Amino acid sequence: MKQEITITSNQNELEKQFEYVNSLIEQHRSSAIAKVNTEALLTNWEVGKYISMQLKSSQWGTKVVSDLADFLKRQNPKLRGFGKRHLYNMVKFYEMYSSNEFTNTIKELKLPEIVQSGIAQLGTGNEPKEIVQLRIAQLGMTSCQMPRILAVVPFTSHLEIMNRCRTNEERIFYMLHAHHQRLKTDELRRCIVNQTYASLMD
């Protein structure tokens, strides 16, 4: 009987090769998730912008927003996240972050410079630097003028930040903190609530 011949490489070298394959997988998974999140935010931004403009021009009343929610449900019964309450959340999202006050805060904080200088801090330590640089280097404006910094967290996290934070500086802080710490929405909520409670006790 012939003996099986096993060809082995240095174990450390194999580990490096395996880690490279893993980094490729994580890179593309992270990129896909980021793209999906950005598209979802852009959808909410543009829908919120359109409804806001219609309401401010007095072409729509509040009942029209309810009618819109019903229409969307009829058109696609499987569509989720476009009820009346969520549509108004989109309006709030657009109006809060398209304001001159928020735009000026971004400029005053020099966010692109701050984030560029702390690129390593915004990664997990495991993902290639190129991913973080690609993600963060684009903190300007998209074609529809949504500040790109909004893309660092999902819409559910924005709802917590919008409803629980009082200043733009605080909102930006929690966006970056949630991104850096990879906080889920409920974790972010506890973080904000605990900090608010601690501030009140001081």
PDB file of N, CA, C and O in Angstrom, residues 27-90:
ATOM      1  N   GLN A  27     -13.512  42.613   3.651  1.00  0.00           N
ATOM      2  CA  GLN A  27     -13.472  43.855   2.873  1.00  0.00           C
ATOM      3  C   GLN A  27     -14.719  44.010   2.018  1.00  0.00           C
ATOM      4  O   GLN A  27     -15.372  45.056   2.024  1.00  0.00           O
ATOM      5  N   HIS A  28     -15.050  42.954   1.295  1.00  0.00           N
ATOM      6  CA  HIS A  28     -16.194  43.044   0.389  1.00  0.00           C
ATOM      7  C   HIS A  28     -17.520  43.008   1.141  1.00  0.00           C
ATOM      8  O   HIS A  28     -18.504  43.634   0.710  1.00  0.00           O
ATOM      9  N   ARG A  29     -17.570  42.284   2.251  1.00  0.00           N
ATOM     10  CA  ARG A  29     -18.780  42.292   3.073  1.00  0.00           C
ATOM     11  C   ARG A  29     -19.018  43.687   3.647  1.00  0.00           C
ATOM     12  O   ARG A  29     -20.136  44.194   3.626  1.00  0.00           O
ATOM     13  N   SER A  30     -17.955  44.301   4.159  1.00  0.00           N
ATOM     14  CA  SER A  30     -18.072  45.645   4.716  1.00  0.00           C
ATOM     15  C   SER A  30     -18.489  46.647   3.649  1.00  0.00           C
ATOM     16  O   SER A  30     -19.315  47.533   3.888  1.00  0.00           O
ATOM     17  N   SER A  31     -17.904  46.495   2.461  1.00  0.00           N
ATOM     18  CA  SER A  31     -18.233  47.392   1.360  1.00  0.00           C
ATOM     19  C   SER A  31     -19.692  47.248   0.958  1.00  0.00           C
ATOM     20  O   SER A  31     -20.388  48.247   0.719  1.00  0.00           O
ATOM     21  N   ALA A  32     -20.182  46.003   0.892  1.00  0.00           N
ATOM     22  CA  ALA A  32     -21.572  45.757   0.507  1.00  0.00           C
ATOM     23  C   ALA A  32     -22.534  46.338   1.538  1.00  0.00           C
ATOM     24  O   ALA A  32     -23.525  46.986   1.194  1.00  0.00           O
ATOM     25  N   ILE A  33     -22.228  46.118   2.816  1.00  0.00           N
ATOM     26  CA  ILE A  33     -23.084  46.637   3.888  1.00  0.00           C
ATOM     27  C   ILE A  33     -23.106  48.158   3.850  1.00  0.00           C
ATOM     28  O   ILE A  33     -24.162  48.783   3.999  1.00  0.00           O
ATOM     29  N   ALA A  34     -21.930  48.769   3.654  1.00  0.00           N
ATOM     30  CA  ALA A  34     -21.845  50.227   3.596  1.00  0.00           C
ATOM     31  C   ALA A  34     -22.670  50.780   2.436  1.00  0.00           C
ATOM     32  O   ALA A  34     -23.357  51.799   2.569  1.00  0.00           O
ATOM     33  N   LYS A  35     -22.620  50.105   1.287  1.00  0.00           N
ATOM     34  CA  LYS A  35     -23.387  50.562   0.118  1.00  0.00           C
ATOM     35  C   LYS A  35     -24.886  50.462   0.358  1.00  0.00           C
ATOM     36  O   LYS A  35     -25.642  51.367   0.007  1.00  0.00           O
ATOM     37  N   VAL A  36     -25.304  49.346   0.950  1.00  0.00           N
ATOM     38  CA  VAL A  36     -26.732  49.168   1.252  1.00  0.00           C
ATOM     39  C   VAL A  36     -27.202  50.238   2.224  1.00  0.00           C
ATOM     40  O   VAL A  36     -28.262  50.849   2.047  1.00  0.00           O
ATOM     41  N   ASN A  37     -26.409  50.489   3.262  1.00  0.00           N
ATOM     42  CA  ASN A  37     -26.767  51.495   4.256  1.00  0.00           C
ATOM     43  C   ASN A  37     -26.850  52.881   3.627  1.00  0.00           C
ATOM     44  O   ASN A  37     -27.784  53.639   3.889  1.00  0.00           O
ATOM     45  N   THR A  38     -25.868  53.201   2.787  1.00  0.00           N
ATOM     46  CA  THR A  38     -25.854  54.511   2.144  1.00  0.00           C
ATOM     47  C   THR A  38     -27.069  54.696   1.238  1.00  0.00           C
ATOM     48  O   THR A  38     -27.706  55.766   1.235  1.00  0.00           O
ATOM     49  N   GLU A  39     -27.415  53.665   0.474  1.00  0.00           N
ATOM     50  CA  GLU A  39     -28.578  53.756  -0.401  1.00  0.00           C
ATOM     51  C   GLU A  39     -29.866  53.919   0.404  1.00  0.00           C
ATOM     52  O   GLU A  39     -30.762  54.671   0.014  1.00  0.00           O
ATOM     53  N   ALA A  40     -29.961  53.214   1.532  1.00  0.00           N
ATOM     54  CA  ALA A  40     -31.147  53.340   2.386  1.00  0.00           C
ATOM     55  C   ALA A  40     -31.251  54.758   2.938  1.00  0.00           C
ATOM     56  O   ALA A  40     -32.344  55.351   2.970  1.00  0.00           O
ATOM     57  N   LEU A  41     -30.129  55.319   3.364  1.00  0.00           N
ATOM     58  CA  LEU A  41     -30.131  56.683   3.889  1.00  0.00           C
ATOM     59  C   LEU A  41     -30.479  57.693   2.805  1.00  0.00           C
ATOM     60  O   LEU A  41     -31.225  58.655   3.045  1.00  0.00           O
ATOM     61  N   LEU A  42     -29.934  57.478   1.597  1.00  0.00           N
ATOM     62  CA  LEU A  42     -30.251  58.389   0.488  1.00  0.00           C
ATOM     63  C   LEU A  42     -31.736  58.325   0.132  1.00  0.00           C
ATOM     64  O   LEU A  42     -32.346  59.346  -0.197  1.00  0.00           O
ATOM     65  N   THR A  43     -32.297  57.130   0.213  1.00  0.00           N
ATOM     66  CA  THR A  43     -33.740  56.994  -0.039  1.00  0.00           C
ATOM     67  C   THR A  43     -34.521  57.804   0.977  1.00  0.00           C
ATOM     68  O   THR A  43     -35.422  58.583   0.623  1.00  0.00           O
ATOM     69  N   ASN A  44     -34.183  57.638   2.257  1.00  0.00           N
ATOM     70  CA  ASN A  44     -34.884  58.374   3.317  1.00  0.00           C
ATOM     71  C   ASN A  44     -34.676  59.877   3.178  1.00  0.00           C
ATOM     72  O   ASN A  44     -35.595  60.669   3.427  1.00  0.00           O
ATOM     73  N   TRP A  45     -33.473  60.261   2.789  1.00  0.00           N
ATOM     74  CA  TRP A  45     -33.147  61.683   2.611  1.00  0.00           C
ATOM     75  C   TRP A  45     -33.996  62.292   1.490  1.00  0.00           C
ATOM     76  O   TRP A  45     -34.605  63.346   1.666  1.00  0.00           O
ATOM     77  N   GLU A  46     -34.033  61.622   0.351  1.00  0.00           N
ATOM     78  CA  GLU A  46     -34.744  62.168  -0.802  1.00  0.00           C
ATOM     79  C   GLU A  46     -36.258  62.160  -0.600  1.00  0.00           C
ATOM     80  O   GLU A  46     -36.948  63.103  -0.986  1.00  0.00           O
ATOM     81  N   VAL A  47     -36.769  61.084   0.014  1.00  0.00           N
ATOM     82  CA  VAL A  47     -38.203  61.042   0.315  1.00  0.00           C
ATOM     83  C   VAL A  47     -38.542  62.130   1.327  1.00  0.00           C
ATOM     84  O   VAL A  47     -39.535  62.865   1.168  1.00  0.00           O
ATOM     85  N   GLY A  48     -37.716  62.249   2.367  1.00  0.00           N
ATOM     86  CA  GLY A  48     -37.944  63.292   3.373  1.00  0.00           C
ATOM     87  C   GLY A  48     -37.879  64.684   2.777  1.00  0.00           C
ATOM     88  O   GLY A  48     -38.670  65.560   3.122  1.00  0.00           O
ATOM     89  N   LYS A  49     -36.936  64.879   1.862  1.00  0.00           N
ATOM     90  CA  LYS A  49     -36.800  66.184   1.195  1.00  0.00           C
ATOM     91  C   LYS A  49     -38.041  66.513   0.376  1.00  0.00           C
ATOM     92  O   LYS A  49     -38.566  67.634   0.446  1.00  0.00           O
ATOM     93  N   TYR A  50     -38.520  65.548  -0.384  1.00  0.00           N
ATOM     94  CA  TYR A  50     -39.681  65.792  -1.235  1.00  0.00           C
ATOM     95  C   TYR A  50     -40.922  66.116  -0.400  1.00  0.00           C
ATOM     96  O   TYR A  50     -41.643  67.084  -0.684  1.00  0.00           O
ATOM     97  N   ILE A  51     -41.158  65.318   0.636  1.00  0.00           N
ATOM     98  CA  ILE A  51     -42.332  65.555   1.493  1.00  0.00           C
ATOM     99  C   ILE A  51     -42.212  66.903   2.193  1.00  0.00           C
ATOM    100  O   ILE A  51     -43.179  67.661   2.291  1.00  0.00           O
ATOM    101  N   SER A  52     -41.010  67.215   2.678  1.00  0.00           N
ATOM    102  CA  SER A  52     -40.782  68.497   3.352  1.00  0.00           C
ATOM    103  C   SER A  52     -41.112  69.665   2.438  1.00  0.00           C
ATOM    104  O   SER A  52     -41.781  70.633   2.838  1.00  0.00           O
ATOM    105  N   MET A  53     -40.655  69.594   1.202  1.00  0.00           N
ATOM    106  CA  MET A  53     -40.916  70.666   0.247  1.00  0.00           C
ATOM    107  C   MET A  53     -42.405  70.795  -0.043  1.00  0.00           C
ATOM    108  O   MET A  53     -42.935  71.907  -0.158  1.00  0.00           O
ATOM    109  N   GLN A  54     -43.093  69.662  -0.157  1.00  0.00           N
ATOM    110  CA  GLN A  54     -44.519  69.702  -0.430  1.00  0.00           C
ATOM    111  C   GLN A  54     -45.302  70.299   0.740  1.00  0.00           C
ATOM    112  O   GLN A  54     -46.236  71.071   0.551  1.00  0.00           O
ATOM    113  N   LEU A  55     -44.893  69.947   1.951  1.00  0.00           N
ATOM    114  CA  LEU A  55     -45.572  70.475   3.134  1.00  0.00           C
ATOM    115  C   LEU A  55     -45.309  71.970   3.302  1.00  0.00           C
ATOM    116  O   LEU A  55     -46.221  72.738   3.629  1.00  0.00           O
ATOM    117  N   LYS A  56     -44.072  72.382   3.077  1.00  0.00           N
ATOM    118  CA  LYS A  56     -43.725  73.789   3.245  1.00  0.00           C
ATOM    119  C   LYS A  56     -44.348  74.675   2.174  1.00  0.00           C
ATOM    120  O   LYS A  56     -44.593  75.860   2.408  1.00  0.00           O
ATOM    121  N   SER A  57     -44.594  74.106   1.023  1.00  0.00           N
ATOM    122  CA  SER A  57     -45.215  74.882  -0.054  1.00  0.00           C
ATOM    123  C   SER A  57     -46.733  74.904   0.083  1.00  0.00           C
ATOM    124  O   SER A  57     -47.428  75.479  -0.748  1.00  0.00           O
ATOM    125  N   SER A  58     -47.220  74.256   1.131  1.00  0.00           N
ATOM    126  CA  SER A  58     -48.664  74.169   1.416  1.00  0.00           C
ATOM    127  C   SER A  58     -49.430  73.392   0.349  1.00  0.00           C
ATOM    128  O   SER A  58     -50.652  73.475   0.275  1.00  0.00           O
ATOM    129  N   GLN A  59     -48.713  72.658  -0.508  1.00  0.00           N
ATOM    130  CA  GLN A  59     -49.401  71.829  -1.489  1.00  0.00           C
ATOM    131  C   GLN A  59     -49.961  70.569  -0.841  1.00  0.00           C
ATOM    132  O   GLN A  59     -50.919  69.992  -1.334  1.00  0.00           O
ATOM    133  N   TRP A  60     -49.320  70.171   0.265  1.00  0.00           N
ATOM    134  CA  TRP A  60     -49.782  68.998   0.995  1.00  0.00           C
ATOM    135  C   TRP A  60     -50.161  69.383   2.414  1.00  0.00           C
ATOM    136  O   TRP A  60     -49.535  70.250   3.030  1.00  0.00           O
ATOM    137  N   GLY A  61     -51.196  68.722   2.914  1.00  0.00           N
ATOM    138  CA  GLY A  61     -51.522  68.812   4.326  1.00  0.00           C
ATOM    139  C   GLY A  61     -51.079  67.520   4.995  1.00  0.00           C
ATOM    140  O   GLY A  61     -50.602  66.597   4.336  1.00  0.00           O
ATOM    141  N   THR A  62     -51.253  67.428   6.306  1.00  0.00           N
ATOM    142  CA  THR A  62     -50.820  66.231   7.021  1.00  0.00           C
ATOM    143  C   THR A  62     -51.573  64.987   6.557  1.00  0.00           C
ATOM    144  O   THR A  62     -51.027  63.886   6.570  1.00  0.00           O
ATOM    145  N   LYS A  63     -52.822  65.168   6.125  1.00  0.00           N
ATOM    146  CA  LYS A  63     -53.601  64.009   5.670  1.00  0.00           C
ATOM    147  C   LYS A  63     -53.002  63.412   4.404  1.00  0.00           C
ATOM    148  O   LYS A  63     -53.103  62.199   4.173  1.00  0.00           O
ATOM    149  N   VAL A  64     -52.377  64.252   3.590  1.00  0.00           N
ATOM    150  CA  VAL A  64     -51.778  63.758   2.355  1.00  0.00           C
ATOM    151  C   VAL A  64     -50.643  62.783   2.672  1.00  0.00           C
ATOM    152  O   VAL A  64     -50.433  61.797   1.960  1.00  0.00           O
ATOM    153  N   VAL A  65     -49.917  63.045   3.750  1.00  0.00           N
ATOM    154  CA  VAL A  65     -48.838  62.143   4.143  1.00  0.00           C
ATOM    155  C   VAL A  65     -49.413  60.781   4.533  1.00  0.00           C
ATOM    156  O   VAL A  65     -48.860  59.734   4.184  1.00  0.00           O
ATOM    157  N   SER A  66     -50.541  60.791   5.227  1.00  0.00           N
ATOM    158  CA  SER A  66     -51.218  59.533   5.573  1.00  0.00           C
ATOM    159  C   SER A  66     -51.680  58.816   4.311  1.00  0.00           C
ATOM    160  O   SER A  66     -51.549  57.590   4.194  1.00  0.00           O
ATOM    161  N   ASP A  67     -52.211  59.601   3.366  1.00  0.00           N
ATOM    162  CA  ASP A  67     -52.652  59.013   2.091  1.00  0.00           C
ATOM    163  C   ASP A  67     -51.468  58.413   1.332  1.00  0.00           C
ATOM    164  O   ASP A  67     -51.588  57.360   0.693  1.00  0.00           O
ATOM    165  N   LEU A  68     -50.325  59.088   1.390  1.00  0.00           N
ATOM    166  CA  LEU A  68     -49.120  58.584   0.730  1.00  0.00           C
ATOM    167  C   LEU A  68     -48.699  57.246   1.348  1.00  0.00           C
ATOM    168  O   LEU A  68     -48.365  56.294   0.629  1.00  0.00           O
ATOM    169  N   ALA A  69     -48.720  57.175   2.668  1.00  0.00           N
ATOM    170  CA  ALA A  69     -48.354  55.933   3.349  1.00  0.00           C
ATOM    171  C   ALA A  69     -49.283  54.794   2.931  1.00  0.00           C
ATOM    172  O   ALA A  69     -48.835  53.667   2.672  1.00  0.00           O
ATOM    173  N   ASP A  70     -50.567  55.095   2.831  1.00  0.00           N
ATOM    174  CA  ASP A  70     -51.533  54.073   2.406  1.00  0.00           C
ATOM    175  C   ASP A  70     -51.289  53.656   0.960  1.00  0.00           C
ATOM    176  O   ASP A  70     -51.381  52.477   0.608  1.00  0.00           O
ATOM    177  N   PHE A  71     -50.976  54.638   0.118  1.00  0.00           N
ATOM    178  CA  PHE A  71     -50.707  54.354  -1.300  1.00  0.00           C
ATOM    179  C   PHE A  71     -49.496  53.431  -1.450  1.00  0.00           C
ATOM    180  O   PHE A  71     -49.532  52.457  -2.207  1.00  0.00           O
ATOM    181  N   LEU A  72     -48.431  53.755  -0.731  1.00  0.00           N
ATOM    182  CA  LEU A  72     -47.215  52.942  -0.810  1.00  0.00           C
ATOM    183  C   LEU A  72     -47.467  51.515  -0.336  1.00  0.00           C
ATOM    184  O   LEU A  72     -46.936  50.558  -0.909  1.00  0.00           O
ATOM    185  N   LYS A  73     -48.304  51.391   0.677  1.00  0.00           N
ATOM    186  CA  LYS A  73     -48.631  50.054   1.187  1.00  0.00           C
ATOM    187  C   LYS A  73     -49.434  49.263   0.169  1.00  0.00           C
ATOM    188  O   LYS A  73     -49.228  48.051  -0.010  1.00  0.00           O
ATOM    189  N   ARG A  74     -50.364  49.941  -0.531  1.00  0.00           N
ATOM    190  CA  ARG A  74     -51.154  49.262  -1.555  1.00  0.00           C
ATOM    191  C   ARG A  74     -50.284  48.849  -2.741  1.00  0.00           C
ATOM    192  O   ARG A  74     -50.457  47.780  -3.321  1.00  0.00           O
ATOM    193  N   GLN A  75     -49.363  49.743  -3.112  1.00  0.00           N
ATOM    194  CA  GLN A  75     -48.503  49.472  -4.262  1.00  0.00           C
ATOM    195  C   GLN A  75     -47.573  48.282  -4.012  1.00  0.00           C
ATOM    196  O   GLN A  75     -47.298  47.507  -4.922  1.00  0.00           O
ATOM    197  N   ASN A  76     -47.088  48.184  -2.781  1.00  0.00           N
ATOM    198  CA  ASN A  76     -46.172  47.091  -2.438  1.00  0.00           C
ATOM    199  C   ASN A  76     -46.426  46.665  -0.999  1.00  0.00           C
ATOM    200  O   ASN A  76     -45.808  47.189  -0.065  1.00  0.00           O
ATOM    201  N   PRO A  77     -47.344  45.716  -0.798  1.00  0.00           N
ATOM    202  CA  PRO A  77     -47.695  45.273   0.561  1.00  0.00           C
ATOM    203  C   PRO A  77     -46.511  44.771   1.377  1.00  0.00           C
ATOM    204  O   PRO A  77     -46.550  44.787   2.603  1.00  0.00           O
ATOM    205  N   LYS A  78     -45.453  44.327   0.693  1.00  0.00           N
ATOM    206  CA  LYS A  78     -44.290  43.801   1.410  1.00  0.00           C
ATOM    207  C   LYS A  78     -43.310  44.898   1.813  1.00  0.00           C
ATOM    208  O   LYS A  78     -42.349  44.638   2.542  1.00  0.00           O
ATOM    209  N   LEU A  79     -43.567  46.120   1.345  1.00  0.00           N
ATOM    210  CA  LEU A  79     -42.673  47.230   1.658  1.00  0.00           C
ATOM    211  C   LEU A  79     -42.798  47.605   3.128  1.00  0.00           C
ATOM    212  O   LEU A  79     -43.893  47.786   3.640  1.00  0.00           O
ATOM    213  N   ARG A  80     -41.672  47.712   3.815  1.00  0.00           N
ATOM    214  CA  ARG A  80     -41.661  48.053   5.235  1.00  0.00           C
ATOM    215  C   ARG A  80     -40.909  49.363   5.452  1.00  0.00           C
ATOM    216  O   ARG A  80     -40.009  49.711   4.711  1.00  0.00           O
ATOM    217  N   GLY A  81     -41.302  50.081   6.487  1.00  0.00           N
ATOM    218  CA  GLY A  81     -40.595  51.295   6.855  1.00  0.00           C
ATOM    219  C   GLY A  81     -41.070  52.558   6.179  1.00  0.00           C
ATOM    220  O   GLY A  81     -40.368  53.572   6.180  1.00  0.00           O
ATOM    221  N   PHE A  82     -42.286  52.522   5.593  1.00  0.00           N
ATOM    222  CA  PHE A  82     -42.796  53.711   4.922  1.00  0.00           C
ATOM    223  C   PHE A  82     -44.199  54.066   5.395  1.00  0.00           C
ATOM    224  O   PHE A  82     -45.004  54.602   4.633  1.00  0.00           O
ATOM    225  N   GLY A  83     -44.479  53.762   6.657  1.00  0.00           N
ATOM    226  CA  GLY A  83     -45.737  54.191   7.258  1.00  0.00           C
ATOM    227  C   GLY A  83     -45.688  55.683   7.549  1.00  0.00           C
ATOM    228  O   GLY A  83     -44.639  56.332   7.398  1.00  0.00           O
ATOM    229  N   LYS A  84     -46.810  56.243   7.994  1.00  0.00           N
ATOM    230  CA  LYS A  84     -46.892  57.681   8.237  1.00  0.00           C
ATOM    231  C   LYS A  84     -45.818  58.156   9.209  1.00  0.00           C
ATOM    232  O   LYS A  84     -45.129  59.158   8.970  1.00  0.00           O
ATOM    233  N   ARG A  85     -45.657  57.443  10.306  1.00  0.00           N
ATOM    234  CA  ARG A  85     -44.675  57.835  11.333  1.00  0.00           C
ATOM    235  C   ARG A  85     -43.263  57.842  10.752  1.00  0.00           C
ATOM    236  O   ARG A  85     -42.483  58.767  10.992  1.00  0.00           O
ATOM    237  N   HIS A  86     -42.946  56.807   9.974  1.00  0.00           N
ATOM    238  CA  HIS A  86     -41.606  56.715   9.401  1.00  0.00           C
ATOM    239  C   HIS A  86     -41.378  57.792   8.343  1.00  0.00           C
ATOM    240  O   HIS A  86     -40.258  58.301   8.206  1.00  0.00           O
ATOM    241  N   LEU A  87     -42.424  58.136   7.610  1.00  0.00           N
ATOM    242  CA  LEU A  87     -42.287  59.205   6.615  1.00  0.00           C
ATOM    243  C   LEU A  87     -41.958  60.533   7.293  1.00  0.00           C
ATOM    244  O   LEU A  87     -41.120  61.300   6.804  1.00  0.00           O
ATOM    245  N   TYR A  88     -42.601  60.785   8.429  1.00  0.00           N
ATOM    246  CA  TYR A  88     -42.284  62.014   9.170  1.00  0.00           C
ATOM    247  C   TYR A  88     -40.881  61.965   9.763  1.00  0.00           C
ATOM    248  O   TYR A  88     -40.220  63.005   9.908  1.00  0.00           O
ATOM    249  N   ASN A  89     -40.412  60.758  10.118  1.00  0.00           N
ATOM    250  CA  ASN A  89     -39.028  60.625  10.578  1.00  0.00           C
ATOM    251  C   ASN A  89     -38.056  60.987   9.465  1.00  0.00           C
ATOM    252  O   ASN A  89     -36.995  61.578   9.712  1.00  0.00           O
ATOM    253  N   MET A  90     -38.416  60.645   8.232  1.00  0.00           N
ATOM    254  CA  MET A  90     -37.576  60.979   7.094  1.00  0.00           C
ATOM    255  C   MET A  90     -37.551  62.490   6.874  1.00  0.00           C
ATOM    256  O   MET A  90     -36.506  63.065   6.537  1.00  0.00           O
TER     257      MET A  90
END
